[in-house]
PDB file of N, CA and C in Angstrom:
ATOM      1  N   UNK Q   1       4.617  -3.810  -8.903  1.00 82.00           N
ATOM      2  CA  UNK Q   1       3.995  -3.068  -7.821  1.00 82.00           C
ATOM      3  C   UNK Q   1       3.167  -1.950  -8.442  1.00 82.00           C
ATOM      4  N   UNK Q   2       1.960  -1.806  -7.937  1.00 97.00           N
ATOM      5  CA  UNK Q   2       1.077  -0.748  -8.404  1.00 97.00           C
ATOM      6  C   UNK Q   2       0.541   0.007  -7.196  1.00 97.00           C
ATOM      7  N   UNK Q   3       0.875   1.283  -7.100  1.00 98.00           N
ATOM      8  CA  UNK Q   3       0.415   2.120  -5.997  1.00 98.00           C
ATOM      9  C   UNK Q   3      -0.284   3.340  -6.584  1.00 98.00           C
ATOM     10  N   UNK Q   4      -1.565   3.490  -6.253  1.00 98.00           N
ATOM     11  CA  UNK Q   4      -2.325   4.642  -6.729  1.00 98.00           C
ATOM     12  C   UNK Q   4      -1.750   5.927  -6.122  1.00 98.00           C
ATOM     13  N   UNK Q   5      -1.765   6.985  -6.885  1.00 98.00           N
ATOM     14  CA  UNK Q   5      -1.186   8.253  -6.425  1.00 98.00           C
ATOM     15  C   UNK Q   5      -1.944   8.873  -5.250  1.00 98.00           C
ATOM     16  N   UNK Q   6      -3.191   8.451  -5.010  1.00 99.00           N
ATOM     17  CA  UNK Q   6      -3.964   8.995  -3.889  1.00 99.00           C
ATOM     18  C   UNK Q   6      -3.745   8.218  -2.593  1.00 99.00           C
ATOM     19  N   UNK Q   7      -2.966   7.140  -2.643  1.00 99.00           N
ATOM     20  CA  UNK Q   7      -2.696   6.338  -1.443  1.00 99.00           C
ATOM     21  C   UNK Q   7      -1.839   7.134  -0.462  1.00 99.00           C
ATOM     22  N   UNK Q   8      -2.125   6.966   0.822  1.00 98.00           N
ATOM     23  CA  UNK Q   8      -1.379   7.628   1.893  1.00 98.00           C
ATOM     24  C   UNK Q   8      -0.567   6.557   2.611  1.00 98.00           C
ATOM     25  N   UNK Q   9       0.751   6.547   2.382  1.00 98.00           N
ATOM     26  CA  UNK Q   9       1.624   5.509   2.929  1.00 98.00           C
ATOM     27  C   UNK Q   9       2.649   6.152   3.855  1.00 98.00           C
ATOM     28  N   UNK Q  10       2.679   5.700   5.095  1.00 99.00           N
ATOM     29  CA  UNK Q  10       3.630   6.243   6.073  1.00 99.00           C
ATOM     30  C   UNK Q  10       5.059   5.920   5.624  1.00 99.00           C
ATOM     31  N   UNK Q  11       5.990   6.845   5.806  1.00 99.00           N
ATOM     32  CA  UNK Q  11       7.378   6.629   5.352  1.00 99.00           C
ATOM     33  C   UNK Q  11       8.082   5.427   5.985  1.00 99.00           C
ATOM     34  N   UNK Q  12       7.628   4.980   7.156  1.00 99.00           N
ATOM     35  CA  UNK Q  12       8.277   3.832   7.802  1.00 99.00           C
ATOM     36  C   UNK Q  12       7.746   2.493   7.293  1.00 99.00           C
ATOM     37  N   UNK Q  13       6.718   2.512   6.456  1.00 99.00           N
ATOM     38  CA  UNK Q  13       6.132   1.272   5.938  1.00 99.00           C
ATOM     39  C   UNK Q  13       6.918   0.748   4.747  1.00 99.00           C
ATOM     40  N   UNK Q  14       6.808  -0.557   4.534  1.00 98.00           N
ATOM     41  CA  UNK Q  14       7.490  -1.226   3.423  1.00 98.00           C
ATOM     42  C   UNK Q  14       6.435  -1.850   2.521  1.00 98.00           C
ATOM     43  N   UNK Q  15       6.514  -1.549   1.217  1.00 98.00           N
ATOM     44  CA  UNK Q  15       5.607  -2.126   0.231  1.00 98.00           C
ATOM     45  C   UNK Q  15       6.452  -2.979  -0.709  1.00 98.00           C
ATOM     46  N   UNK Q  16       6.216  -4.294  -0.704  1.00 98.00           N
ATOM     47  CA  UNK Q  16       7.002  -5.195  -1.551  1.00 98.00           C
ATOM     48  C   UNK Q  16       6.598  -5.083  -3.015  1.00 98.00           C
ATOM     49  N   UNK Q  17       7.549  -5.374  -3.896  1.00 98.00           N
ATOM     50  CA  UNK Q  17       7.282  -5.441  -5.323  1.00 98.00           C
ATOM     51  C   UNK Q  17       6.204  -6.489  -5.571  1.00 98.00           C
ATOM     52  N   UNK Q  18       5.218  -6.155  -6.383  1.00 98.00           N
ATOM     53  CA  UNK Q  18       4.122  -7.067  -6.688  1.00 98.00           C
ATOM     54  C   UNK Q  18       2.844  -6.735  -5.945  1.00 98.00           C
ATOM     55  N   UNK Q  19       2.929  -5.915  -4.912  1.00 98.00           N
ATOM     56  CA  UNK Q  19       1.741  -5.523  -4.147  1.00 98.00           C
ATOM     57  C   UNK Q  19       0.896  -4.552  -4.966  1.00 98.00           C
ATOM     58  N   UNK Q  20      -0.422  -4.562  -4.701  1.00 98.00           N
ATOM     59  CA  UNK Q  20      -1.344  -3.615  -5.326  1.00 98.00           C
ATOM     60  C   UNK Q  20      -1.969  -2.763  -4.236  1.00 98.00           C
ATOM     61  N   UNK Q  21      -1.825  -1.442  -4.367  1.00 99.00           N
ATOM     62  CA  UNK Q  21      -2.401  -0.497  -3.408  1.00 99.00           C
ATOM     63  C   UNK Q  21      -3.334   0.420  -4.191  1.00 99.00           C
ATOM     64  N   UNK Q  22      -4.627   0.326  -3.898  1.00 98.00           N
ATOM     65  CA  UNK Q  22      -5.639   1.070  -4.641  1.00 98.00           C
ATOM     66  C   UNK Q  22      -5.787   2.513  -4.208  1.00 98.00           C
ATOM     67  N   UNK Q  23      -6.805   3.160  -4.768  1.00 99.00           N
ATOM     68  CA  UNK Q  23      -7.080   4.570  -4.505  1.00 99.00           C
ATOM     69  C   UNK Q  23      -7.545   4.790  -3.072  1.00 99.00           C
ATOM     70  N   UNK Q  24      -7.094   5.892  -2.487  1.00 99.00           N
ATOM     71  CA  UNK Q  24      -7.513   6.321  -1.144  1.00 99.00           C
ATOM     72  C   UNK Q  24      -7.231   5.296  -0.054  1.00 99.00           C
ATOM     73  N   UNK Q  25      -6.190   4.504  -0.226  1.00 99.00           N
ATOM     74  CA  UNK Q  25      -5.766   3.536   0.790  1.00 99.00           C
ATOM     75  C   UNK Q  25      -4.859   4.247   1.789  1.00 99.00           C
ATOM     76  N   UNK Q  26      -5.029   3.930   3.070  1.00 98.00           N
ATOM     77  CA  UNK Q  26      -4.177   4.478   4.127  1.00 98.00           C
ATOM     78  C   UNK Q  26      -3.366   3.359   4.756  1.00 98.00           C
ATOM     79  N   UNK Q  27      -2.049   3.500   4.747  1.00 99.00           N
ATOM     80  CA  UNK Q  27      -1.153   2.512   5.349  1.00 99.00           C
ATOM     81  C   UNK Q  27      -0.359   3.230   6.432  1.00 99.00           C
ATOM     82  N   UNK Q  28      -0.527   2.771   7.669  1.00 98.00           N
ATOM     83  CA  UNK Q  28       0.067   3.430   8.829  1.00 98.00           C
ATOM     84  C   UNK Q  28       1.519   3.068   9.046  1.00 98.00           C
ATOM     85  N   UNK Q  29       2.069   3.552  10.171  1.00 99.00           N
ATOM     86  CA  UNK Q  29       3.482   3.329  10.477  1.00 99.00           C
ATOM     87  C   UNK Q  29       3.826   1.864  10.702  1.00 99.00           C
ATOM     88  N   UNK Q  30       5.015   1.495  10.268  1.00 99.00           N
ATOM     89  CA  UNK Q  30       5.628   0.184  10.500  1.00 99.00           C
ATOM     90  C   UNK Q  30       4.870  -0.986   9.869  1.00 99.00           C
ATOM     91  N   UNK Q  31       4.057  -0.726   8.840  1.00 98.00           N
ATOM     92  CA  UNK Q  31       3.348  -1.805   8.139  1.00 98.00           C
ATOM     93  C   UNK Q  31       4.268  -2.440   7.100  1.00 98.00           C
ATOM     94  N   UNK Q  32       4.019  -3.701   6.825  1.00 99.00           N
ATOM     95  CA  UNK Q  32       4.729  -4.421   5.775  1.00 99.00           C
ATOM     96  C   UNK Q  32       3.674  -5.053   4.882  1.00 99.00           C
ATOM     97  N   UNK Q  33       3.599  -4.594   3.630  1.00 98.00           N
ATOM     98  CA  UNK Q  33       2.644  -5.115   2.658  1.00 98.00           C
ATOM     99  C   UNK Q  33       3.407  -6.064   1.749  1.00 98.00           C
ATOM    100  N   UNK Q  34       3.033  -7.343   1.794  1.00 98.00           N
ATOM    101  CA  UNK Q  34       3.734  -8.377   1.041  1.00 98.00           C
ATOM    102  C   UNK Q  34       3.495  -8.316  -0.451  1.00 98.00           C
ATOM    103  N   UNK Q  35       4.294  -9.070  -1.183  1.00 98.00           N
ATOM    104  CA  UNK Q  35       4.289  -9.028  -2.646  1.00 98.00           C
ATOM    105  C   UNK Q  35       3.013  -9.558  -3.284  1.00 98.00           C
ATOM    106  N   UNK Q  36       2.248 -10.382  -2.581  1.00 98.00           N
ATOM    107  CA  UNK Q  36       1.020 -10.944  -3.153  1.00 98.00           C
ATOM    108  C   UNK Q  36      -0.240 -10.308  -2.569  1.00 98.00           C
ATOM    109  N   UNK Q  37      -0.079  -9.163  -1.904  1.00 98.00           N
ATOM    110  CA  UNK Q  37      -1.207  -8.495  -1.241  1.00 98.00           C
ATOM    111  C   UNK Q  37      -1.895  -7.536  -2.198  1.00 98.00           C
ATOM    112  N   UNK Q  38      -3.244  -7.511  -2.126  1.00 98.00           N
ATOM    113  CA  UNK Q  38      -4.056  -6.537  -2.847  1.00 98.00           C
ATOM    114  C   UNK Q  38      -4.870  -5.752  -1.836  1.00 98.00           C
ATOM    115  N   UNK Q  39      -4.669  -4.446  -1.800  1.00 98.00           N
ATOM    116  CA  UNK Q  39      -5.472  -3.549  -0.967  1.00 98.00           C
ATOM    117  C   UNK Q  39      -6.319  -2.716  -1.924  1.00 98.00           C
ATOM    118  N   UNK Q  40      -7.593  -3.065  -2.027  1.00 98.00           N
ATOM    119  CA  UNK Q  40      -8.478  -2.370  -2.958  1.00 98.00           C
ATOM    120  C   UNK Q  40      -8.811  -0.967  -2.466  1.00 98.00           C
ATOM    121  N   UNK Q  41      -9.468  -0.201  -3.305  1.00 99.00           N
ATOM    122  CA  UNK Q  41      -9.784   1.198  -3.031  1.00 99.00           C
ATOM    123  C   UNK Q  41     -10.437   1.387  -1.668  1.00 99.00           C
ATOM    124  N   UNK Q  42      -9.977   2.404  -0.945  1.00 97.00           N
ATOM    125  CA  UNK Q  42     -10.600   2.818   0.294  1.00 97.00           C
ATOM    126  C   UNK Q  42     -10.240   2.039   1.540  1.00 97.00           C
ATOM    127  N   UNK Q  43      -9.307   1.114   1.450  1.00 94.00           N
ATOM    128  CA  UNK Q  43      -8.938   0.309   2.626  1.00 94.00           C
ATOM    129  C   UNK Q  43      -8.093   1.136   3.564  1.00 94.00           C
TER     130      UNK Q  43
END
């Protein structure tokens, strides 16, 4: 799992091992990011 330090992830969200979360990504409440997901910068 790789999560950029500038990512904004709501505490109720779940990020699976293996997911990639880029710079300046915003993940809202109750989201589930799967292990094969890539969220590139700014999503």
